[in-house]
């Protein structure tokens, strides 16, 4: 069975590839299927950013990420993963 989440050398940021402010740089992460994970850290350290990449709401600048053995986009298209926002929000493709 595939890992729940597998990230390799993941770079994530905002502002585009040329002027991006990197939030995560070179992240390697493996979360085994059936395991429990807590993501802890101070405000602004990239916790929500990582979850947005996993949920296919933000594209990484570099590296690879797989969710349930597939790309985040494919998993979202099949509706295999859910995401609950901490604040009210509208999804651009749904408005």
PDB file of N, CA and C in Angstrom:
ATOM      1  N   UNK A   1       0.847  -1.185   0.000  1.00  0.00           N
ATOM      2  CA  UNK A   1       0.000   0.000   0.000  1.00  0.00           C
ATOM      3  C   UNK A   1       0.893   1.250   0.000  1.00  0.00           C
ATOM      4  N   UNK A   2       0.492   2.252  -0.730  1.00  0.00           N
ATOM      5  CA  UNK A   2       1.266   3.490  -0.854  1.00  0.00           C
ATOM      6  C   UNK A   2       1.232   4.283   0.451  1.00  0.00           C
ATOM      7  N   UNK A   3       2.261   5.094   0.649  1.00  0.00           N
ATOM      8  CA  UNK A   3       2.273   5.998   1.797  1.00  0.00           C
ATOM      9  C   UNK A   3       1.146   7.011   1.660  1.00  0.00           C
ATOM     10  N   UNK A   4       0.645   7.487   2.794  1.00  0.00           N
ATOM     11  CA  UNK A   4      -0.405   8.504   2.768  1.00  0.00           C
ATOM     12  C   UNK A   4       0.121   9.782   2.124  1.00  0.00           C
ATOM     13  N   UNK A   5       1.305  10.221   2.558  1.00  0.00           N
ATOM     14  CA  UNK A   5       1.942  11.422   1.998  1.00  0.00           C
ATOM     15  C   UNK A   5       3.426  11.135   1.848  1.00  0.00           C
ATOM     16  N   UNK A   6       3.977  11.510   0.716  1.00  0.00           N
ATOM     17  CA  UNK A   6       5.408  11.373   0.496  1.00  0.00           C
ATOM     18  C   UNK A   6       5.910  12.600  -0.257  1.00  0.00           C
ATOM     19  N   UNK A   7       6.729  13.389   0.413  1.00  0.00           N
ATOM     20  CA  UNK A   7       7.308  14.594  -0.191  1.00  0.00           C
ATOM     21  C   UNK A   7       8.821  14.427  -0.262  1.00  0.00           C
ATOM     22  N   UNK A   8       9.396  14.831  -1.385  1.00  0.00           N
ATOM     23  CA  UNK A   8      10.838  14.748  -1.583  1.00  0.00           C
ATOM     24  C   UNK A   8      11.355  16.088  -2.078  1.00  0.00           C
ATOM     25  N   UNK A   9      12.270  16.675  -1.304  1.00  0.00           N
ATOM     26  CA  UNK A   9      12.914  17.950  -1.662  1.00  0.00           C
ATOM     27  C   UNK A   9      11.879  19.005  -2.057  1.00  0.00           C
ATOM     28  N   UNK A  10      10.806  19.079  -1.302  1.00  0.00           N
ATOM     29  CA  UNK A  10       9.684  19.957  -1.613  1.00  0.00           C
ATOM     30  C   UNK A  10      10.020  21.410  -1.286  1.00  0.00           C
ATOM     31  N   UNK A  11       9.843  22.282  -2.276  1.00  0.00           N
ATOM     32  CA  UNK A  11       9.991  23.728  -2.106  1.00  0.00           C
ATOM     33  C   UNK A  11       8.631  24.365  -2.354  1.00  0.00           C
ATOM     34  N   UNK A  12       8.200  25.194  -1.420  1.00  0.00           N
ATOM     35  CA  UNK A  12       6.906  25.857  -1.547  1.00  0.00           C
ATOM     36  C   UNK A  12       7.079  27.312  -1.165  1.00  0.00           C
ATOM     37  N   UNK A  13       6.437  28.194  -1.927  1.00  0.00           N
ATOM     38  CA  UNK A  13       6.524  29.613  -1.620  1.00  0.00           C
ATOM     39  C   UNK A  13       5.422  30.381  -2.302  1.00  0.00           C
ATOM     40  N   UNK A  14       5.494  31.671  -2.164  1.00  0.00           N
ATOM     41  CA  UNK A  14       4.489  32.570  -2.726  1.00  0.00           C
ATOM     42  C   UNK A  14       5.177  33.638  -3.559  1.00  0.00           C
ATOM     43  N   UNK A  15       4.484  34.147  -4.574  1.00  0.00           N
ATOM     44  CA  UNK A  15       5.005  35.239  -5.375  1.00  0.00           C
ATOM     45  C   UNK A  15       5.561  34.826  -6.716  1.00  0.00           C
ATOM     46  N   UNK A  16       5.403  33.575  -7.120  1.00  0.00           N
ATOM     47  CA  UNK A  16       5.909  33.121  -8.410  1.00  0.00           C
ATOM     48  C   UNK A  16       7.311  32.559  -8.302  1.00  0.00           C
ATOM     49  N   UNK A  17       7.754  31.885  -9.345  1.00  0.00           N
ATOM     50  CA  UNK A  17       9.051  31.202  -9.314  1.00  0.00           C
ATOM     51  C   UNK A  17      10.247  32.157  -9.261  1.00  0.00           C
ATOM     52  N   UNK A  18      10.134  33.334  -9.867  1.00  0.00           N
ATOM     53  CA  UNK A  18      11.276  34.243  -9.928  1.00  0.00           C
ATOM     54  C   UNK A  18      11.470  35.061  -8.651  1.00  0.00           C
ATOM     55  N   UNK A  19      10.380  35.459  -8.019  1.00  0.00           N
ATOM     56  CA  UNK A  19      10.487  36.328  -6.843  1.00  0.00           C
ATOM     57  C   UNK A  19       9.839  35.689  -5.614  1.00  0.00           C
ATOM     58  N   UNK A  20       9.818  34.392  -5.585  1.00  0.00           N
ATOM     59  CA  UNK A  20       9.102  33.682  -4.528  1.00  0.00           C
ATOM     60  C   UNK A  20       9.749  33.872  -3.162  1.00  0.00           C
ATOM     61  N   UNK A  21       8.893  34.005  -2.187  1.00  0.00           N
ATOM     62  CA  UNK A  21       9.312  33.935  -0.793  1.00  0.00           C
ATOM     63  C   UNK A  21       9.119  32.481  -0.397  1.00  0.00           C
ATOM     64  N   UNK A  22      10.218  31.769  -0.164  1.00  0.00           N
ATOM     65  CA  UNK A  22      10.105  30.353   0.166  1.00  0.00           C
ATOM     66  C   UNK A  22       9.622  30.187   1.600  1.00  0.00           C
ATOM     67  N   UNK A  23       8.607  29.359   1.737  1.00  0.00           N
ATOM     68  CA  UNK A  23       8.065  29.036   3.047  1.00  0.00           C
ATOM     69  C   UNK A  23       8.606  27.686   3.502  1.00  0.00           C
ATOM     70  N   UNK A  24       8.702  26.747   2.578  1.00  0.00           N
ATOM     71  CA  UNK A  24       9.284  25.432   2.838  1.00  0.00           C
ATOM     72  C   UNK A  24      10.386  25.201   1.817  1.00  0.00           C
ATOM     73  N   UNK A  25      11.511  24.683   2.260  1.00  0.00           N
ATOM     74  CA  UNK A  25      12.642  24.486   1.361  1.00  0.00           C
ATOM     75  C   UNK A  25      13.285  23.124   1.615  1.00  0.00           C
ATOM     76  N   UNK A  26      13.282  22.280   0.591  1.00  0.00           N
ATOM     77  CA  UNK A  26      13.942  20.984   0.682  1.00  0.00           C
ATOM     78  C   UNK A  26      13.294  20.016   1.659  1.00  0.00           C
ATOM     79  N   UNK A  27      11.987  20.116   1.832  1.00  0.00           N
ATOM     80  CA  UNK A  27      11.287  19.271   2.803  1.00  0.00           C
ATOM     81  C   UNK A  27      11.198  17.829   2.318  1.00  0.00           C
ATOM     82  N   UNK A  28      11.645  16.905   3.153  1.00  0.00           N
ATOM     83  CA  UNK A  28      11.462  15.473   2.931  1.00  0.00           C
ATOM     84  C   UNK A  28      10.531  14.970   4.026  1.00  0.00           C
ATOM     85  N   UNK A  29       9.452  14.308   3.638  1.00  0.00           N
ATOM     86  CA  UNK A  29       8.453  13.858   4.600  1.00  0.00           C
ATOM     87  C   UNK A  29       7.788  12.595   4.086  1.00  0.00           C
ATOM     88  N   UNK A  30       7.681  11.597   4.956  1.00  0.00           N
ATOM     89  CA  UNK A  30       6.933  10.385   4.646  1.00  0.00           C
ATOM     90  C   UNK A  30       5.958  10.129   5.777  1.00  0.00           C
ATOM     91  N   UNK A  31       4.691  10.014   5.428  1.00  0.00           N
ATOM     92  CA  UNK A  31       3.642   9.688   6.393  1.00  0.00           C
ATOM     93  C   UNK A  31       3.041   8.361   5.949  1.00  0.00           C
ATOM     94  N   UNK A  32       3.217   7.338   6.760  1.00  0.00           N
ATOM     95  CA  UNK A  32       2.718   6.016   6.407  1.00  0.00           C
ATOM     96  C   UNK A  32       1.196   5.968   6.510  1.00  0.00           C
ATOM     97  N   UNK A  33       0.585   5.222   5.617  1.00  0.00           N
ATOM     98  CA  UNK A  33      -0.860   5.033   5.645  1.00  0.00           C
ATOM     99  C   UNK A  33      -1.262   4.414   6.983  1.00  0.00           C
ATOM    100  N   UNK A  34      -2.290   4.970   7.591  1.00  0.00           N
ATOM    101  CA  UNK A  34      -2.779   4.477   8.873  1.00  0.00           C
ATOM    102  C   UNK A  34      -2.106   5.089  10.079  1.00  0.00           C
ATOM    103  N   UNK A  35      -1.086   5.916   9.857  1.00  0.00           N
ATOM    104  CA  UNK A  35      -0.393   6.549  10.983  1.00  0.00           C
ATOM    105  C   UNK A  35      -1.077   7.860  11.354  1.00  0.00           C
ATOM    106  N   UNK A  36      -0.674   8.407  12.478  1.00  0.00           N
ATOM    107  CA  UNK A  36      -1.216   9.662  12.989  1.00  0.00           C
ATOM    108  C   UNK A  36      -0.098  10.687  12.979  1.00  0.00           C
ATOM    109  N   UNK A  37      -0.369  11.888  12.494  1.00  0.00           N
ATOM    110  CA  UNK A  37       0.647  12.930  12.389  1.00  0.00           C
ATOM    111  C   UNK A  37       0.114  14.233  12.951  1.00  0.00           C
ATOM    112  N   UNK A  38       0.911  14.885  13.768  1.00  0.00           N
ATOM    113  CA  UNK A  38       0.605  16.243  14.235  1.00  0.00           C
ATOM    114  C   UNK A  38       1.652  17.175  13.654  1.00  0.00           C
ATOM    115  N   UNK A  39       1.216  18.295  13.124  1.00  0.00           N
ATOM    116  CA  UNK A  39       2.134  19.296  12.590  1.00  0.00           C
ATOM    117  C   UNK A  39       2.076  20.488  13.529  1.00  0.00           C
ATOM    118  N   UNK A  40       3.168  20.737  14.218  1.00  0.00           N
ATOM    119  CA  UNK A  40       3.234  21.799  15.216  1.00  0.00           C
ATOM    120  C   UNK A  40       4.283  22.822  14.824  1.00  0.00           C
ATOM    121  N   UNK A  41       4.056  24.065  15.199  1.00  0.00           N
ATOM    122  CA  UNK A  41       5.040  25.106  14.953  1.00  0.00           C
ATOM    123  C   UNK A  41       4.430  26.469  15.151  1.00  0.00           C
ATOM    124  N   UNK A  42       5.283  27.480  15.214  1.00  0.00           N
ATOM    125  CA  UNK A  42       4.788  28.842  15.417  1.00  0.00           C
ATOM    126  C   UNK A  42       4.049  29.364  14.186  1.00  0.00           C
ATOM    127  N   UNK A  43       3.335  30.427  14.376  1.00  0.00           N
ATOM    128  CA  UNK A  43       2.602  31.074  13.293  1.00  0.00           C
ATOM    129  C   UNK A  43       3.555  31.445  12.161  1.00  0.00           C
ATOM    130  N   UNK A  44       3.163  31.110  10.935  1.00  0.00           N
ATOM    131  CA  UNK A  44       3.956  31.491   9.772  1.00  0.00           C
ATOM    132  C   UNK A  44       5.067  30.539   9.399  1.00  0.00           C
ATOM    133  N   UNK A  45       5.136  29.362  10.015  1.00  0.00           N
ATOM    134  CA  UNK A  45       6.251  28.453   9.722  1.00  0.00           C
ATOM    135  C   UNK A  45       5.978  27.497   8.565  1.00  0.00           C
ATOM    136  N   UNK A  46       4.732  27.487   8.023  1.00  0.00           N
ATOM    137  CA  UNK A  46       4.453  26.677   6.848  1.00  0.00           C
ATOM    138  C   UNK A  46       3.510  25.506   7.058  1.00  0.00           C
ATOM    139  N   UNK A  47       2.889  25.398   8.219  1.00  0.00           N
ATOM    140  CA  UNK A  47       1.971  24.280   8.480  1.00  0.00           C
ATOM    141  C   UNK A  47       0.797  24.273   7.505  1.00  0.00           C
ATOM    142  N   UNK A  48       0.088  25.375   7.421  1.00  0.00           N
ATOM    143  CA  UNK A  48      -1.066  25.465   6.514  1.00  0.00           C
ATOM    144  C   UNK A  48      -0.627  25.408   5.060  1.00  0.00           C
ATOM    145  N   UNK A  49       0.530  25.949   4.757  1.00  0.00           N
ATOM    146  CA  UNK A  49       1.062  25.903   3.394  1.00  0.00           C
ATOM    147  C   UNK A  49       1.283  24.461   2.960  1.00  0.00           C
ATOM    148  N   UNK A  50       1.862  23.643   3.825  1.00  0.00           N
ATOM    149  CA  UNK A  50       2.059  22.229   3.512  1.00  0.00           C
ATOM    150  C   UNK A  50       0.721  21.542   3.262  1.00  0.00           C
ATOM    151  N   UNK A  51      -0.264  21.813   4.097  1.00  0.00           N
ATOM    152  CA  UNK A  51      -1.581  21.201   3.917  1.00  0.00           C
ATOM    153  C   UNK A  51      -2.239  21.657   2.614  1.00  0.00           C
ATOM    154  N   UNK A  52      -2.005  22.896   2.219  1.00  0.00           N
ATOM    155  CA  UNK A  52      -2.555  23.386   0.945  1.00  0.00           C
ATOM    156  C   UNK A  52      -1.928  22.659  -0.247  1.00  0.00           C
ATOM    157  N   UNK A  53      -0.646  22.330  -0.165  1.00  0.00           N
ATOM    158  CA  UNK A  53       0.001  21.565  -1.240  1.00  0.00           C
ATOM    159  C   UNK A  53      -0.566  20.146  -1.280  1.00  0.00           C
ATOM    160  N   UNK A  54      -0.720  19.524  -0.120  1.00  0.00           N
ATOM    161  CA  UNK A  54      -1.278  18.170  -0.053  1.00  0.00           C
ATOM    162  C   UNK A  54      -2.687  18.140  -0.642  1.00  0.00           C
ATOM    163  N   UNK A  55      -3.472  19.189  -0.386  1.00  0.00           N
ATOM    164  CA  UNK A  55      -4.860  19.248  -0.863  1.00  0.00           C
ATOM    165  C   UNK A  55      -4.978  19.786  -2.288  1.00  0.00           C
ATOM    166  N   UNK A  56      -3.856  20.047  -2.952  1.00  0.00           N
ATOM    167  CA  UNK A  56      -3.829  20.566  -4.325  1.00  0.00           C
ATOM    168  C   UNK A  56      -4.443  21.960  -4.423  1.00  0.00           C
ATOM    169  N   UNK A  57      -4.271  22.757  -3.394  1.00  0.00           N
ATOM    170  CA  UNK A  57      -4.732  24.144  -3.424  1.00  0.00           C
ATOM    171  C   UNK A  57      -3.581  25.105  -3.687  1.00  0.00           C
ATOM    172  N   UNK A  58      -2.357  24.580  -3.701  1.00  0.00           N
ATOM    173  CA  UNK A  58      -1.160  25.374  -3.953  1.00  0.00           C
ATOM    174  C   UNK A  58      -0.141  24.480  -4.646  1.00  0.00           C
ATOM    175  N   UNK A  59       0.454  24.982  -5.727  1.00  0.00           N
ATOM    176  CA  UNK A  59       1.477  24.215  -6.443  1.00  0.00           C
ATOM    177  C   UNK A  59       2.839  24.439  -5.808  1.00  0.00           C
ATOM    178  N   UNK A  60       3.635  23.384  -5.660  1.00  0.00           N
ATOM    179  CA  UNK A  60       4.993  23.564  -5.144  1.00  0.00           C
ATOM    180  C   UNK A  60       5.884  24.229  -6.188  1.00  0.00           C
ATOM    181  N   UNK A  61       6.942  24.873  -5.726  1.00  0.00           N
ATOM    182  CA  UNK A  61       7.927  25.474  -6.628  1.00  0.00           C
ATOM    183  C   UNK A  61       8.898  24.424  -7.152  1.00  0.00           C
ATOM    184  N   UNK A  62       9.104  23.372  -6.368  1.00  0.00           N
ATOM    185  CA  UNK A  62      10.027  22.321  -6.766  1.00  0.00           C
ATOM    186  C   UNK A  62       9.847  21.092  -5.905  1.00  0.00           C
ATOM    187  N   UNK A  63      10.539  20.025  -6.283  1.00  0.00           N
ATOM    188  CA  UNK A  63      10.415  18.766  -5.571  1.00  0.00           C
ATOM    189  C   UNK A  63       9.184  18.005  -6.024  1.00  0.00           C
ATOM    190  N   UNK A  64       8.905  16.921  -5.327  1.00  0.00           N
ATOM    191  CA  UNK A  64       7.745  16.102  -5.665  1.00  0.00           C
ATOM    192  C   UNK A  64       6.913  15.831  -4.426  1.00  0.00           C
ATOM    193  N   UNK A  65       5.629  15.633  -4.652  1.00  0.00           N
ATOM    194  CA  UNK A  65       4.733  15.230  -3.574  1.00  0.00           C
ATOM    195  C   UNK A  65       3.717  14.250  -4.124  1.00  0.00           C
ATOM    196  N   UNK A  66       3.499  13.180  -3.378  1.00  0.00           N
ATOM    197  CA  UNK A  66       2.492  12.177  -3.716  1.00  0.00           C
ATOM    198  C   UNK A  66       1.577  11.992  -2.520  1.00  0.00           C
ATOM    199  N   UNK A  67       0.303  11.835  -2.810  1.00  0.00           N
ATOM    200  CA  UNK A  67      -0.707  11.593  -1.788  1.00  0.00           C
ATOM    201  C   UNK A  67      -1.411  10.301  -2.174  1.00  0.00           C
ATOM    202  N   UNK A  68      -1.371   9.326  -1.289  1.00  0.00           N
ATOM    203  CA  UNK A  68      -1.971   8.017  -1.571  1.00  0.00           C
ATOM    204  C   UNK A  68      -1.431   7.429  -2.872  1.00  0.00           C
ATOM    205  N   UNK A  69      -0.144   7.672  -3.149  1.00  0.00           N
ATOM    206  CA  UNK A  69       0.513   7.104  -4.321  1.00  0.00           C
ATOM    207  C   UNK A  69       0.262   7.812  -5.629  1.00  0.00           C
ATOM    208  N   UNK A  70      -0.356   8.989  -5.580  1.00  0.00           N
ATOM    209  CA  UNK A  70      -0.690   9.714  -6.804  1.00  0.00           C
ATOM    210  C   UNK A  70      -0.427  11.202  -6.587  1.00  0.00           C
ATOM    211  N   UNK A  71      -0.596  11.994  -7.628  1.00  0.00           N
ATOM    212  CA  UNK A  71      -0.411  13.437  -7.488  1.00  0.00           C
ATOM    213  C   UNK A  71      -1.556  14.024  -6.666  1.00  0.00           C
ATOM    214  N   UNK A  72      -1.308  15.134  -5.976  1.00  0.00           N
ATOM    215  CA  UNK A  72      -2.401  15.780  -5.241  1.00  0.00           C
ATOM    216  C   UNK A  72      -3.588  16.121  -6.140  1.00  0.00           C
ATOM    217  N   UNK A  73      -3.320  16.531  -7.387  1.00  0.00           N
ATOM    218  CA  UNK A  73      -4.414  16.872  -8.296  1.00  0.00           C
ATOM    219  C   UNK A  73      -5.298  15.657  -8.597  1.00  0.00           C
ATOM    220  N   UNK A  74      -4.677  14.521  -8.873  1.00  0.00           N
ATOM    221  CA  UNK A  74      -5.442  13.304  -9.166  1.00  0.00           C
ATOM    222  C   UNK A  74      -6.269  12.875  -7.958  1.00  0.00           C
ATOM    223  N   UNK A  75      -5.693  12.985  -6.777  1.00  0.00           N
ATOM    224  CA  UNK A  75      -6.402  12.600  -5.553  1.00  0.00           C
ATOM    225  C   UNK A  75      -7.581  13.537  -5.307  1.00  0.00           C
ATOM    226  N   UNK A  76      -7.362  14.842  -5.525  1.00  0.00           N
ATOM    227  CA  UNK A  76      -8.463  15.807  -5.343  1.00  0.00           C
ATOM    228  C   UNK A  76      -9.568  15.557  -6.365  1.00  0.00           C
ATOM    229  N   UNK A  77      -9.185  15.241  -7.603  1.00  0.00           N
ATOM    230  CA  UNK A  77     -10.177  14.973  -8.650  1.00  0.00           C
ATOM    231  C   UNK A  77     -11.067  13.786  -8.301  1.00  0.00           C
ATOM    232  N   UNK A  78     -10.481  12.799  -7.627  1.00  0.00           N
ATOM    233  CA  UNK A  78     -11.258  11.623  -7.206  1.00  0.00           C
ATOM    234  C   UNK A  78     -11.979  11.859  -5.878  1.00  0.00           C
ATOM    235  N   UNK A  79     -11.700  12.997  -5.261  1.00  0.00           N
ATOM    236  CA  UNK A  79     -12.284  13.349  -3.954  1.00  0.00           C
ATOM    237  C   UNK A  79     -11.916  12.348  -2.868  1.00  0.00           C
ATOM    238  N   UNK A  80     -10.646  11.910  -2.893  1.00  0.00           N
ATOM    239  CA  UNK A  80     -10.157  10.960  -1.897  1.00  0.00           C
ATOM    240  C   UNK A  80      -9.668  11.638  -0.621  1.00  0.00           C
ATOM    241  N   UNK A  81      -9.481  12.950  -0.665  1.00  0.00           N
ATOM    242  CA  UNK A  81      -8.952  13.691   0.480  1.00  0.00           C
ATOM    243  C   UNK A  81      -9.844  14.885   0.740  1.00  0.00           C
ATOM    244  N   UNK A  82     -10.118  15.156   2.007  1.00  0.00           N
ATOM    245  CA  UNK A  82     -10.905  16.331   2.386  1.00  0.00           C
ATOM    246  C   UNK A  82     -10.030  17.360   3.069  1.00  0.00           C
ATOM    247  N   UNK A  83     -10.500  18.589   3.103  1.00  0.00           N
ATOM    248  CA  UNK A  83      -9.736  19.689   3.688  1.00  0.00           C
ATOM    249  C   UNK A  83     -10.719  20.605   4.388  1.00  0.00           C
ATOM    250  N   UNK A  84     -10.495  20.880   5.666  1.00  0.00           N
ATOM    251  CA  UNK A  84     -11.347  21.793   6.423  1.00  0.00           C
ATOM    252  C   UNK A  84     -10.525  23.035   6.736  1.00  0.00           C
ATOM    253  N   UNK A  85     -10.976  24.192   6.239  1.00  0.00           N
ATOM    254  CA  UNK A  85     -10.255  25.438   6.452  1.00  0.00           C
ATOM    255  C   UNK A  85     -10.455  25.930   7.878  1.00  0.00           C
ATOM    256  N   UNK A  86      -9.458  26.639   8.397  1.00  0.00           N
ATOM    257  CA  UNK A  86      -9.593  27.201   9.738  1.00  0.00           C
ATOM    258  C   UNK A  86     -10.412  28.491   9.727  1.00  0.00           C
ATOM    259  N   UNK A  87     -10.542  29.127   8.573  1.00  0.00           N
ATOM    260  CA  UNK A  87     -11.361  30.328   8.414  1.00  0.00           C
ATOM    261  C   UNK A  87     -12.329  30.109   7.253  1.00  0.00           C
ATOM    262  N   UNK A  88     -13.408  30.874   7.231  1.00  0.00           N
ATOM    263  CA  UNK A  88     -14.337  30.803   6.102  1.00  0.00           C
ATOM    264  C   UNK A  88     -13.625  31.242   4.832  1.00  0.00           C
ATOM    265  N   UNK A  89     -13.880  30.541   3.731  1.00  0.00           N
ATOM    266  CA  UNK A  89     -13.233  30.885   2.470  1.00  0.00           C
ATOM    267  C   UNK A  89     -14.072  30.373   1.301  1.00  0.00           C
ATOM    268  N   UNK A  90     -13.876  30.964   0.142  1.00  0.00           N
ATOM    269  CA  UNK A  90     -14.514  30.507  -1.086  1.00  0.00           C
ATOM    270  C   UNK A  90     -13.437  29.943  -2.001  1.00  0.00           C
ATOM    271  N   UNK A  91     -13.727  28.836  -2.647  1.00  0.00           N
ATOM    272  CA  UNK A  91     -12.788  28.240  -3.584  1.00  0.00           C
ATOM    273  C   UNK A  91     -12.986  28.891  -4.944  1.00  0.00           C
ATOM    274  N   UNK A  92     -11.918  29.430  -5.562  1.00  0.00           N
ATOM    275  CA  UNK A  92     -12.046  30.186  -6.811  1.00  0.00           C
ATOM    276  C   UNK A  92     -12.748  29.422  -7.926  1.00  0.00           C
ATOM    277  N   UNK A  93     -12.515  28.112  -8.023  1.00  0.00           N
ATOM    278  CA  UNK A  93     -13.129  27.344  -9.097  1.00  0.00           C
ATOM    279  C   UNK A  93     -14.584  26.977  -8.798  1.00  0.00           C
ATOM    280  N   UNK A  94     -15.089  27.330  -7.618  1.00  0.00           N
ATOM    281  CA  UNK A  94     -16.475  27.043  -7.250  1.00  0.00           C
ATOM    282  C   UNK A  94     -17.345  28.297  -7.215  1.00  0.00           C
ATOM    283  N   UNK A  95     -16.750  29.469  -7.469  1.00  0.00           N
ATOM    284  CA  UNK A  95     -17.517  30.724  -7.376  1.00  0.00           C
ATOM    285  C   UNK A  95     -17.807  31.290  -8.744  1.00  0.00           C
TER     286      UNK A  95
END
